[in-house]
mmCIF file of C-alpha atoms and ligand atoms in Angstrom:
data_model
loop_
_atom_site.group_PDB
_atom_site.id
_atom_site.type_symbol
_atom_site.label_atom_id
_atom_site.label_comp_id
_atom_site.label_asym_id
_atom_site.label_seq_id
_atom_site.Cartn_x
_atom_site.Cartn_y
_atom_site.Cartn_z
ATOM 1 C CA UNK A 1161 -100.986 -66.518 -117.729
ATOM 2 C CA UNK A 1162 -101.663 -63.446 -119.783
ATOM 3 C CA UNK A 1163 -102.503 -60.768 -117.192
ATOM 4 C CA UNK A 1164 -99.508 -58.577 -118.130
ATOM 5 C CA UNK A 1165 -99.394 -55.425 -115.920
ATOM 6 C CA UNK A 1166 -101.468 -52.777 -117.681
ATOM 7 C CA UNK A 1167 -101.827 -49.432 -115.699
ATOM 8 C CA UNK A 1168 -105.591 -48.379 -115.519
ATOM 9 C CA UNK A 1169 -106.830 -50.942 -117.930
ATOM 10 C CA UNK A 1170 -110.109 -50.479 -119.813
ATOM 11 C CA UNK A 1171 -110.795 -54.220 -119.433
ATOM 12 C CA UNK A 1172 -109.523 -56.596 -116.851
ATOM 13 C CA UNK A 1173 -110.307 -60.299 -116.346
ATOM 14 C CA UNK A 1174 -108.866 -62.115 -113.397
ATOM 15 C CA UNK A 1175 -108.958 -65.835 -112.986
ATOM 16 C CA UNK A 1176 -112.467 -66.176 -114.415
ATOM 17 C CA UNK A 1177 -113.944 -69.671 -114.045
ATOM 18 C CA UNK A 1178 -117.380 -70.853 -115.676
ATOM 19 C CA UNK A 1179 -118.922 -74.101 -116.095
ATOM 20 C CA UNK A 1180 -122.208 -74.937 -117.904
ATOM 21 C CA UNK A 1181 -124.482 -77.858 -116.681
ATOM 22 C CA UNK A 1182 -124.357 -80.693 -119.332
ATOM 23 C CA UNK A 1183 -127.442 -82.412 -118.565
ATOM 24 C CA UNK A 1184 -128.604 -85.172 -116.368
ATOM 25 C CA UNK A 1185 -125.907 -87.482 -115.007
ATOM 26 C CA UNK A 1186 -123.240 -85.636 -117.008
ATOM 27 C CA UNK A 1187 -120.251 -83.752 -115.538
ATOM 28 C CA UNK A 1188 -120.470 -80.025 -116.189
ATOM 29 C CA UNK A 1189 -118.760 -78.414 -119.202
ATOM 30 C CA UNK A 1190 -115.854 -76.261 -118.056
ATOM 31 C CA UNK A 1191 -115.755 -73.274 -120.413
ATOM 32 C CA UNK A 1192 -113.319 -71.193 -118.484
ATOM 33 C CA UNK A 1193 -110.671 -72.510 -116.132
ATOM 34 C CA UNK A 1194 -108.909 -69.378 -114.823
ATOM 35 C CA UNK A 1195 -108.797 -67.028 -117.703
ATOM 36 C CA UNK A 1196 -106.951 -63.682 -117.220
ATOM 37 C CA UNK A 1197 -106.065 -60.713 -119.348
ATOM 38 C CA UNK A 1198 -105.916 -56.939 -119.238
ATOM 39 C CA UNK A 1199 -106.602 -54.506 -122.093
ATOM 40 C CA UNK A 1200 -104.971 -50.935 -122.225
ATOM 41 C CA UNK A 1201 -107.397 -48.058 -122.966
ATOM 42 C CA UNK A 1202 -107.730 -46.994 -126.411
ATOM 43 C CA UNK A 1203 -106.270 -50.214 -127.950
ATOM 44 C CA UNK A 1204 -107.662 -53.111 -129.970
ATOM 45 C CA UNK A 1205 -107.305 -56.383 -128.115
ATOM 46 C CA UNK A 1206 -107.921 -59.739 -129.701
ATOM 47 C CA UNK A 1207 -109.037 -62.960 -128.015
ATOM 48 C CA UNK A 1208 -108.078 -65.624 -130.541
ATOM 49 C CA UNK A 1209 -108.907 -69.252 -130.276
ATOM 50 C CA UNK A 1210 -110.751 -71.928 -132.030
ATOM 51 C CA UNK A 1211 -114.586 -72.715 -131.610
ATOM 52 C CA UNK A 1212 -115.379 -73.783 -127.974
ATOM 53 C CA UNK A 1213 -112.191 -72.179 -126.490
ATOM 54 C CA UNK A 1214 -114.284 -70.011 -124.319
ATOM 55 C CA UNK A 1215 -114.134 -66.579 -126.100
ATOM 56 C CA UNK A 1216 -117.895 -65.928 -126.127
ATOM 57 C CA UNK A 1217 -118.234 -66.973 -122.639
ATOM 58 C CA UNK A 1218 -115.571 -64.480 -121.651
ATOM 59 C CA UNK A 1219 -117.249 -61.691 -123.528
ATOM 60 C CA UNK A 1220 -120.763 -62.512 -122.214
ATOM 61 C CA UNK A 1221 -119.233 -62.290 -118.715
ATOM 62 C CA UNK A 1222 -117.530 -58.860 -119.460
ATOM 63 C CA UNK A 1223 -120.713 -57.518 -120.916
ATOM 64 C CA UNK A 1224 -122.910 -58.629 -117.953
ATOM 65 C CA UNK A 1225 -124.898 -61.147 -119.909
ATOM 66 C CA UNK A 1226 -123.618 -64.161 -117.893
ATOM 67 C CA UNK A 1227 -122.024 -64.513 -114.343
ATOM 68 C CA UNK A 1228 -118.710 -66.077 -113.668
ATOM 69 C CA UNK A 1229 -118.568 -68.995 -111.150
ATOM 70 C CA UNK A 1230 -115.478 -67.403 -109.569
ATOM 71 C CA UNK A 1231 -112.936 -64.714 -110.564
ATOM 72 C CA UNK A 1232 -113.471 -61.044 -111.100
ATOM 73 C CA UNK A 1233 -113.733 -58.741 -114.003
ATOM 74 C CA UNK A 1234 -113.766 -54.892 -114.500
ATOM 75 C CA UNK A 1235 -114.593 -52.822 -117.462
ATOM 76 C CA UNK A 1236 -113.827 -48.989 -117.378
ATOM 77 C CA UNK A 1237 -112.847 -49.687 -113.882
ATOM 78 C CA UNK A 1238 -116.375 -50.774 -112.804
ATOM 79 C CA UNK A 1239 -116.821 -54.236 -111.259
ATOM 80 C CA UNK A 1240 -118.964 -56.299 -113.639
ATOM 81 C CA UNK A 1241 -120.469 -58.625 -111.060
ATOM 82 C CA UNK A 1242 -121.751 -55.771 -108.627
ATOM 83 C CA UNK A 1243 -122.444 -52.933 -110.811
ATOM 84 C CA UNK A 1244 -123.715 -54.539 -114.082
ATOM 85 C CA UNK A 1245 -126.064 -51.496 -114.937
ATOM 86 C CA UNK A 1246 -123.216 -49.043 -114.869
ATOM 87 C CA UNK A 1247 -121.013 -51.261 -117.038
ATOM 88 C CA UNK A 1248 -123.847 -51.536 -119.538
ATOM 89 C CA UNK A 1249 -123.963 -47.729 -119.946
ATOM 90 C CA UNK A 1250 -120.381 -47.687 -121.099
ATOM 91 C CA UNK A 1251 -120.045 -50.779 -123.398
ATOM 92 C CA UNK A 1252 -121.361 -51.663 -126.742
ATOM 93 C CA UNK A 1253 -121.808 -55.302 -127.479
ATOM 94 C CA UNK A 1254 -121.998 -56.831 -130.965
ATOM 95 C CA UNK A 1255 -122.755 -60.483 -130.538
ATOM 96 C CA UNK A 1256 -122.329 -63.217 -133.225
ATOM 97 C CA UNK A 1257 -126.067 -63.209 -133.729
ATOM 98 C CA UNK A 1258 -127.600 -60.039 -135.391
ATOM 99 C CA UNK A 1259 -129.467 -57.684 -133.003
ATOM 100 C CA UNK A 1260 -131.314 -55.931 -135.809
ATOM 101 C CA UNK A 1261 -135.051 -56.136 -136.637
ATOM 102 C CA UNK A 1262 -135.048 -57.360 -140.295
ATOM 103 C CA UNK A 1263 -138.492 -55.715 -140.833
ATOM 104 C CA UNK A 1264 -137.234 -52.327 -139.900
ATOM 105 C CA UNK A 1265 -135.065 -49.978 -142.070
ATOM 106 C CA UNK A 1266 -131.388 -49.282 -140.988
ATOM 107 C CA UNK A 1267 -132.584 -45.750 -139.578
ATOM 108 C CA UNK A 1268 -135.404 -47.268 -137.672
ATOM 109 C CA UNK A 1269 -133.035 -49.819 -136.015
ATOM 110 C CA UNK A 1270 -130.404 -47.055 -135.145
ATOM 111 C CA UNK A 1271 -133.021 -44.669 -133.675
ATOM 112 C CA UNK A 1272 -134.575 -47.427 -131.652
ATOM 113 C CA UNK A 1273 -131.140 -48.259 -130.192
ATOM 114 C CA UNK A 1274 -130.410 -44.712 -129.510
ATOM 115 C CA UNK A 1275 -133.622 -44.141 -127.759
ATOM 116 C CA UNK A 1276 -133.227 -47.231 -125.651
ATOM 117 C CA UNK A 1277 -129.979 -45.584 -124.437
ATOM 118 C CA UNK A 1278 -131.757 -42.539 -123.541
ATOM 119 C CA UNK A 1279 -130.626 -40.394 -126.388
ATOM 120 C CA UNK A 1280 -132.970 -37.452 -127.455
ATOM 121 C CA UNK A 1281 -134.609 -38.013 -130.868
ATOM 122 C CA UNK A 1282 -132.456 -35.369 -132.454
ATOM 123 C CA UNK A 1283 -129.190 -36.659 -131.047
ATOM 124 C CA UNK A 1284 -130.102 -40.173 -132.106
ATOM 125 C CA UNK A 1285 -131.007 -39.115 -135.647
ATOM 126 C CA UNK A 1286 -127.522 -37.073 -135.873
ATOM 127 C CA UNK A 1287 -125.589 -40.159 -134.558
ATOM 128 C CA UNK A 1288 -127.483 -42.503 -136.823
ATOM 129 C CA UNK A 1289 -126.715 -40.380 -140.001
ATOM 130 C CA UNK A 1290 -122.989 -40.220 -138.863
ATOM 131 C CA UNK A 1291 -122.866 -43.948 -138.644
ATOM 132 C CA UNK A 1292 -124.714 -44.800 -141.764
ATOM 133 C CA UNK A 1293 -122.141 -42.576 -143.599
ATOM 134 C CA UNK A 1294 -119.169 -44.142 -141.857
ATOM 135 C CA UNK A 1295 -120.301 -47.598 -142.568
ATOM 136 C CA UNK A 1296 -121.277 -46.924 -146.217
ATOM 137 C CA UNK A 1297 -124.965 -47.577 -145.580
ATOM 138 C CA UNK A 1298 -126.229 -43.996 -146.203
ATOM 139 C CA UNK A 1299 -127.740 -45.057 -149.530
ATOM 140 C CA UNK A 1300 -129.494 -48.088 -148.020
ATOM 141 C CA UNK A 1301 -130.565 -46.061 -144.962
ATOM 142 C CA UNK A 1302 -134.378 -46.499 -145.702
ATOM 143 C CA UNK A 1303 -134.302 -50.044 -146.987
ATOM 144 C CA UNK A 1304 -135.694 -52.976 -144.924
ATOM 145 C CA UNK A 1305 -132.765 -54.746 -143.261
ATOM 146 C CA UNK A 1306 -133.967 -58.057 -144.580
ATOM 147 C CA UNK A 1307 -132.874 -56.862 -148.098
ATOM 148 C CA UNK A 1308 -129.338 -56.310 -146.901
ATOM 149 C CA UNK A 1309 -126.268 -58.594 -147.832
ATOM 150 C CA UNK A 1310 -124.554 -60.317 -145.050
ATOM 151 C CA UNK A 1311 -121.695 -57.684 -145.149
ATOM 152 C CA UNK A 1312 -124.156 -54.760 -145.031
ATOM 153 C CA UNK A 1313 -126.239 -56.367 -142.278
ATOM 154 C CA UNK A 1314 -122.969 -56.972 -140.192
ATOM 155 C CA UNK A 1315 -121.931 -53.335 -140.574
ATOM 156 C CA UNK A 1316 -125.311 -52.286 -139.329
ATOM 157 C CA UNK A 1317 -124.798 -54.648 -136.231
ATOM 158 C CA UNK A 1318 -121.570 -52.775 -135.486
ATOM 159 C CA UNK A 1319 -123.018 -49.347 -136.028
ATOM 160 C CA UNK A 1320 -125.975 -50.292 -133.522
ATOM 161 C CA UNK A 1321 -123.279 -51.124 -130.901
ATOM 162 C CA UNK A 1322 -121.653 -47.636 -131.471
ATOM 163 C CA UNK A 1323 -124.878 -45.579 -131.176
ATOM 164 C CA UNK A 1324 -124.473 -44.391 -127.549
ATOM 165 C CA UNK A 1325 -120.618 -43.748 -127.945
ATOM 166 C CA UNK A 1326 -119.460 -46.536 -125.678
ATOM 167 C CA UNK A 1327 -115.992 -46.406 -124.101
ATOM 168 C CA UNK A 1328 -115.376 -50.082 -124.672
ATOM 169 C CA UNK A 1329 -116.810 -52.110 -127.701
ATOM 170 C CA UNK A 1330 -117.006 -55.833 -127.612
ATOM 171 C CA UNK A 1331 -117.081 -57.548 -131.015
ATOM 172 C CA UNK A 1332 -117.875 -61.116 -130.825
ATOM 173 C CA UNK A 1333 -116.330 -62.746 -134.067
ATOM 174 C CA UNK A 1334 -117.205 -59.622 -136.116
ATOM 175 C CA UNK A 1335 -116.366 -61.138 -139.581
ATOM 176 C CA UNK A 1336 -117.486 -64.761 -139.232
ATOM 177 C CA UNK A 1337 -119.578 -65.819 -142.286
ATOM 178 C CA UNK A 1338 -118.488 -62.815 -144.368
ATOM 179 C CA UNK A 1339 -116.790 -63.292 -147.809
ATOM 180 C CA UNK A 1340 -113.200 -61.994 -148.097
ATOM 181 C CA UNK A 1341 -114.385 -58.624 -149.544
ATOM 182 C CA UNK A 1342 -116.813 -57.840 -146.846
ATOM 183 C CA UNK A 1343 -114.161 -59.164 -144.344
ATOM 184 C CA UNK A 1344 -111.601 -56.696 -145.428
ATOM 185 C CA UNK A 1345 -114.045 -53.708 -145.518
ATOM 186 C CA UNK A 1346 -114.890 -54.573 -141.908
ATOM 187 C CA UNK A 1347 -111.307 -54.901 -140.788
ATOM 188 C CA UNK A 1348 -110.647 -51.347 -142.420
ATOM 189 C CA UNK A 1349 -113.715 -49.996 -140.385
ATOM 190 C CA UNK A 1350 -112.720 -51.585 -136.968
ATOM 191 C CA UNK A 1351 -109.155 -50.076 -137.519
ATOM 192 C CA UNK A 1352 -110.444 -46.717 -138.393
ATOM 193 C CA UNK A 1353 -113.047 -46.553 -135.550
ATOM 194 C CA UNK A 1354 -110.543 -47.514 -132.825
ATOM 195 C CA UNK A 1355 -108.413 -44.698 -134.016
ATOM 196 C CA UNK A 1356 -111.097 -42.017 -134.394
ATOM 197 C CA UNK A 1357 -113.285 -42.603 -131.442
ATOM 198 C CA UNK A 1358 -110.509 -43.376 -128.954
ATOM 199 C CA UNK A 1359 -112.408 -46.434 -128.056
ATOM 200 C CA UNK A 1360 -111.117 -49.599 -126.662
ATOM 201 C CA UNK A 1361 -112.097 -52.554 -128.760
ATOM 202 C CA UNK A 1362 -112.119 -56.307 -127.559
ATOM 203 C CA UNK A 1363 -112.792 -58.649 -130.406
ATOM 204 C CA UNK A 1364 -112.850 -62.305 -130.466
ATOM 205 C CA UNK A 1365 -111.823 -64.108 -133.626
ATOM 206 C CA UNK A 1366 -110.946 -67.589 -134.858
ATOM 207 C CA UNK A 1367 -109.225 -66.040 -137.889
ATOM 208 C CA UNK A 1368 -105.389 -65.682 -137.301
ATOM 209 C CA UNK A 1369 -105.114 -63.067 -140.015
ATOM 210 C CA UNK A 1370 -107.797 -61.001 -138.339
ATOM 211 C CA UNK A 1371 -105.924 -61.036 -135.065
ATOM 212 C CA UNK A 1372 -102.710 -60.237 -136.783
ATOM 213 C CA UNK A 1373 -104.062 -57.389 -138.746
ATOM 214 C CA UNK A 1374 -106.282 -55.737 -136.038
ATOM 215 C CA UNK A 1375 -105.114 -56.447 -132.750
ATOM 216 C CA UNK A 1376 -102.464 -54.273 -130.885
ATOM 217 C CA UNK A 1377 -102.189 -57.092 -128.404
ATOM 218 C CA UNK A 1378 -103.879 -60.456 -128.283
ATOM 219 C CA UNK A 1379 -104.366 -63.472 -125.993
ATOM 220 C CA UNK A 1380 -104.366 -66.885 -127.391
ATOM 221 C CA UNK A 1381 -107.212 -68.737 -125.641
ATOM 222 C CA UNK A 1382 -107.224 -72.639 -125.595
ATOM 223 C CA UNK A 1383 -109.518 -74.612 -123.575
ATOM 224 C CA UNK A 1384 -110.735 -72.042 -121.171
ATOM 225 C CA UNK A 1385 -107.363 -70.370 -120.347
ATOM 226 C CA UNK A 1386 -104.900 -67.769 -121.874
ATOM 227 C CA UNK A 1387 -101.922 -69.814 -123.277
ATOM 228 C CA UNK A 1388 -99.825 -66.943 -124.605
ATOM 229 C CA UNK A 1389 -100.370 -63.172 -124.740
ATOM 230 C CA UNK A 1390 -98.507 -60.259 -126.274
ATOM 231 C CA UNK A 1391 -98.464 -58.103 -129.696
ATOM 232 C CA UNK A 1392 -98.569 -60.247 -132.607
ATOM 233 C CA UNK A 1393 -94.879 -59.598 -133.307
ATOM 234 C CA UNK A 1394 -93.846 -60.267 -129.793
ATOM 235 C CA UNK A 1395 -95.573 -63.576 -130.028
ATOM 236 C CA UNK A 1396 -93.995 -64.442 -133.367
ATOM 237 C CA UNK A 1397 -90.566 -63.349 -132.379
ATOM 238 C CA UNK A 1398 -90.753 -65.626 -129.263
ATOM 239 C CA UNK A 1399 -90.165 -68.502 -131.987
ATOM 240 C CA UNK A 1400 -86.557 -68.542 -132.994
ATOM 241 C CA UNK A 1401 -85.683 -69.484 -136.561
ATOM 242 C CA UNK A 1402 -87.729 -70.854 -139.289
ATOM 243 C CA UNK A 1403 -90.918 -73.010 -139.487
ATOM 244 C CA UNK A 1404 -90.468 -76.081 -141.566
ATOM 245 C CA UNK A 1405 -93.795 -77.515 -143.060
ATOM 246 C CA UNK A 1406 -93.646 -80.863 -144.912
ATOM 247 C CA UNK A 1407 -96.741 -82.328 -146.574
ATOM 248 C CA UNK A 1408 -96.894 -86.091 -147.051
ATOM 249 C CA UNK A 1409 -98.759 -87.859 -149.759
ATOM 250 C CA UNK A 1410 -100.431 -89.899 -147.102
ATOM 251 C CA UNK A 1411 -100.745 -89.460 -143.318
ATOM 252 C CA UNK A 1412 -98.160 -91.646 -141.639
ATOM 253 C CA UNK A 1413 -97.678 -91.616 -137.735
ATOM 254 C CA UNK A 1414 -94.025 -92.814 -138.380
ATOM 255 C CA UNK A 1415 -93.038 -89.450 -139.735
ATOM 256 C CA UNK A 1416 -93.108 -88.060 -136.159
ATOM 257 C CA UNK A 1417 -90.606 -90.633 -134.923
ATOM 258 C CA UNK A 1418 -88.330 -90.362 -137.976
ATOM 259 C CA UNK A 1419 -88.258 -86.480 -137.808
ATOM 260 C CA UNK A 1420 -87.477 -86.452 -134.172
ATOM 261 C CA UNK A 1421 -84.229 -88.083 -134.851
ATOM 262 C CA UNK A 1422 -83.106 -85.261 -137.375
ATOM 263 C CA UNK A 1423 -81.026 -83.202 -134.980
ATOM 264 C CA UNK A 1424 -81.518 -79.902 -136.942
ATOM 265 C CA UNK A 1425 -85.296 -80.074 -136.340
ATOM 266 C CA UNK A 1426 -87.129 -79.464 -132.947
ATOM 267 C CA UNK A 1427 -90.769 -79.096 -131.908
ATOM 268 C CA UNK A 1428 -91.896 -81.687 -134.404
ATOM 269 C CA UNK A 1429 -95.776 -82.100 -134.536
ATOM 270 C CA UNK A 1430 -98.044 -83.703 -136.904
ATOM 271 C CA UNK A 1431 -101.541 -83.092 -137.964
ATOM 272 C CA UNK A 1432 -102.983 -85.530 -140.648
ATOM 273 C CA UNK A 1433 -100.563 -85.532 -143.435
ATOM 274 C CA UNK A 1434 -98.852 -82.181 -142.502
ATOM 275 C CA UNK A 1435 -95.704 -82.302 -140.451
ATOM 276 C CA UNK A 1436 -94.266 -79.323 -138.934
ATOM 277 C CA UNK A 1437 -91.057 -78.424 -137.178
ATOM 278 C CA UNK A 1438 -88.724 -75.577 -136.172
ATOM 279 C CA UNK A 1439 -85.230 -74.993 -137.061
ATOM 280 C CA UNK A 1440 -82.458 -72.379 -136.638
ATOM 281 C CA UNK A 1441 -81.486 -72.632 -140.250
ATOM 282 C CA UNK A 1442 -84.068 -73.749 -142.695
ATOM 283 C CA UNK A 1443 -81.733 -74.189 -145.652
ATOM 284 C CA UNK A 1444 -79.583 -76.669 -143.629
ATOM 285 C CA UNK A 1445 -82.398 -78.615 -142.099
ATOM 286 C CA UNK A 1446 -84.439 -79.247 -145.204
ATOM 287 C CA UNK A 1447 -81.914 -81.822 -146.920
ATOM 288 C CA UNK A 1448 -81.734 -84.230 -143.851
ATOM 289 C CA UNK A 1449 -85.458 -83.870 -143.318
ATOM 290 C CA UNK A 1450 -86.301 -84.976 -146.873
ATOM 291 C CA UNK A 1451 -83.733 -87.675 -146.718
ATOM 292 C CA UNK A 1452 -84.962 -89.299 -143.499
ATOM 293 C CA UNK A 1453 -88.628 -89.287 -144.776
ATOM 294 C CA UNK A 1454 -87.540 -90.791 -148.224
ATOM 295 C CA UNK A 1455 -85.434 -93.482 -146.427
ATOM 296 C CA UNK A 1456 -88.527 -94.410 -144.326
ATOM 297 C CA UNK A 1457 -90.397 -94.888 -147.625
ATOM 298 C CA UNK A 1458 -92.678 -91.801 -147.256
ATOM 299 C CA UNK A 1459 -93.517 -89.554 -150.220
ATOM 300 C CA UNK A 1460 -93.232 -85.852 -149.725
ATOM 301 C CA UNK A 1461 -95.709 -83.735 -151.879
ATOM 302 C CA UNK A 1462 -94.317 -80.436 -150.660
ATOM 303 C CA UNK A 1463 -91.943 -78.803 -148.298
ATOM 304 C CA UNK A 1464 -91.771 -75.258 -147.392
ATOM 305 C CA UNK A 1465 -89.718 -72.929 -145.103
ATOM 306 C CA UNK A 1466 -91.491 -69.974 -143.547
ATOM 307 C CA UNK A 1467 -90.976 -67.217 -140.926
ATOM 308 C CA UNK A 1468 -93.068 -67.918 -137.912
ATOM 309 C CA UNK A 1469 -96.867 -67.180 -138.208
ATOM 310 C CA UNK A 1470 -99.352 -66.885 -135.502
ATOM 311 C CA UNK A 1471 -100.337 -70.394 -136.525
ATOM 312 C CA UNK A 1472 -96.956 -71.506 -135.341
ATOM 313 C CA UNK A 1473 -97.288 -69.624 -132.069
ATOM 314 C CA UNK A 1474 -100.629 -71.313 -131.510
ATOM 315 C CA UNK A 1475 -99.166 -74.719 -132.279
ATOM 316 C CA UNK A 1476 -96.358 -74.193 -129.972
ATOM 317 C CA UNK A 1477 -98.527 -73.285 -127.041
ATOM 318 C CA UNK A 1478 -101.465 -75.703 -127.535
ATOM 319 C CA UNK A 1479 -99.766 -78.603 -129.166
ATOM 320 C CA UNK A 1480 -102.273 -78.747 -131.912
ATOM 321 C CA UNK A 1481 -102.821 -76.792 -135.207
ATOM 322 C CA UNK A 1482 -105.291 -73.836 -135.433
ATOM 323 C CA UNK A 1483 -106.872 -74.280 -138.865
ATOM 324 C CA UNK A 1484 -108.081 -77.760 -138.406
ATOM 325 C CA UNK A 1485 -110.109 -76.572 -135.351
ATOM 326 C CA UNK A 1486 -111.305 -73.376 -136.758
ATOM 327 C CA UNK A 1487 -112.294 -73.870 -140.292
ATOM 328 C CA UNK A 1488 -115.738 -75.617 -140.242
ATOM 329 C CA UNK A 1489 -117.967 -73.159 -138.653
ATOM 330 C CA UNK A 1490 -118.077 -70.266 -141.225
ATOM 331 C CA UNK A 1491 -121.032 -70.029 -143.457
ATOM 332 C CA UNK A 1492 -120.366 -68.216 -146.590
ATOM 333 C CA UNK A 1493 -122.651 -65.353 -146.987
ATOM 334 C CA UNK A 1494 -121.916 -63.405 -150.088
ATOM 335 C CA UNK A 1495 -122.270 -59.798 -150.876
HETATM 336 N N1 ATP B 1892 -125.036 -72.200 -122.707
HETATM 337 C C1 ATP B 1892 -124.143 -73.205 -122.807
HETATM 338 N N2 ATP B 1892 -124.612 -74.317 -122.307
HETATM 339 C C2 ATP B 1892 -123.674 -75.419 -122.205
HETATM 340 N N3 ATP B 1892 -122.446 -75.373 -122.702
HETATM 341 C C3 ATP B 1892 -121.925 -74.222 -123.348
HETATM 342 C C4 ATP B 1892 -122.961 -73.052 -123.338
HETATM 343 N N4 ATP B 1892 -122.270 -71.946 -123.963
HETATM 344 C C5 ATP B 1892 -121.015 -72.537 -124.182
HETATM 345 N N5 ATP B 1892 -120.842 -73.831 -123.812
HETATM 346 C C6 ATP B 1892 -119.611 -74.617 -124.009
HETATM 347 O O1 ATP B 1892 -118.713 -73.887 -123.337
HETATM 348 C C7 ATP B 1892 -117.281 -74.002 -124.008
HETATM 349 C C8 ATP B 1892 -116.935 -72.669 -124.479
HETATM 350 O O2 ATP B 1892 -117.819 -72.063 -125.462
HETATM 351 P P1 ATP B 1892 -117.710 -70.601 -125.992
HETATM 352 O O3 ATP B 1892 -118.862 -70.416 -126.747
HETATM 353 O O4 ATP B 1892 -117.481 -69.712 -124.966
HETATM 354 O O5 ATP B 1892 -116.516 -70.808 -126.921
HETATM 355 P P2 ATP B 1892 -116.063 -69.784 -128.108
HETATM 356 O O6 ATP B 1892 -114.482 -69.764 -128.081
HETATM 357 O O7 ATP B 1892 -116.706 -68.446 -128.092
HETATM 358 O O8 ATP B 1892 -116.512 -70.626 -129.361
HETATM 359 P P3 ATP B 1892 -117.484 -70.246 -130.510
HETATM 360 O O9 ATP B 1892 -116.684 -69.508 -131.504
HETATM 361 O O10 ATP B 1892 -118.155 -71.453 -131.045
HETATM 362 O O11 ATP B 1892 -118.544 -69.193 -129.950
HETATM 363 C C9 ATP B 1892 -117.680 -75.016 -125.365
HETATM 364 O O12 ATP B 1892 -117.416 -76.258 -124.913
HETATM 365 C C10 ATP B 1892 -119.223 -74.878 -125.326
HETATM 366 O O13 ATP B 1892 -119.795 -75.975 -125.878
#
């Protein structure tokens, strides 16, 4: 699923399959099991999924760093498997790990990237100055990168990926590890640069809010395949009615059985002490939900009604909650 028809796409993945060897006598790890999507030119597309869903593997294949076992992919109309060098000329890739030299200054790092892309020294310097201004790094241009905060270093990573004016920019988890302030600065910059440079941006993220804010369209990836795709509002409006979230004082599996008997509620799922369901009319569903739980001897600590969020979309398509999978990885790096 997910390969909605896009005329003349900037990025296209068709049925990508990829496994990694897991070591002696162990079955291989399947990272991608037939993943497809298409990205229209000049748009921001999000691949949203928890750690291990297969997002990085997809981006590595699209950016020619890894080969798929089967399936095909094109970037700017160029076949990735057979013309990798041409693909590399038209893409920028910002990986999860920084590609900068910490012992060099920002200017030195940018000039080197420009020269590696075959730019003249003069062009590279002009582009470096432009990007340093754009990313708010002009005042720190001649400081060693090792003295940068997490947010500054990440902005420099993105600037490096933009030196040669790529048609398509891949951003692999651009804000993982950033504090909320640095994250929102990065969001503003990504949105601006997609508009200004008429670039296509493919970003991977495990932040629902990031996908919601930045992506024109997104694909939800779970266990190596796209389980839902569309604009954030299309995905959310695919869910009728209200989401009901009930928090119990203690996790109790019986809640699932009890709530499945409440006729006003559907799609009931449970994750620890959190129980969720959907209803056409939240105000009508809540009293019987609370009554049924109370009758079964369970204590409710909170009950909320909400319009559908991307989390609900995710839950609906994968059967499990997003946050529980996504949370642990981020290391907090403060400005
Ligand atoms: N080099 C590798 N060798 C073995 N297994 C790998 C390798 N790279 C990824 N995997 C496995 O493939 C699956 C998909 O990983 P991938 O990194 O693509 O997911 P992801 O969605 O990008 O998650 P993350 O945010 O953690 O990078 C996971 O089960 C992962 O453990």
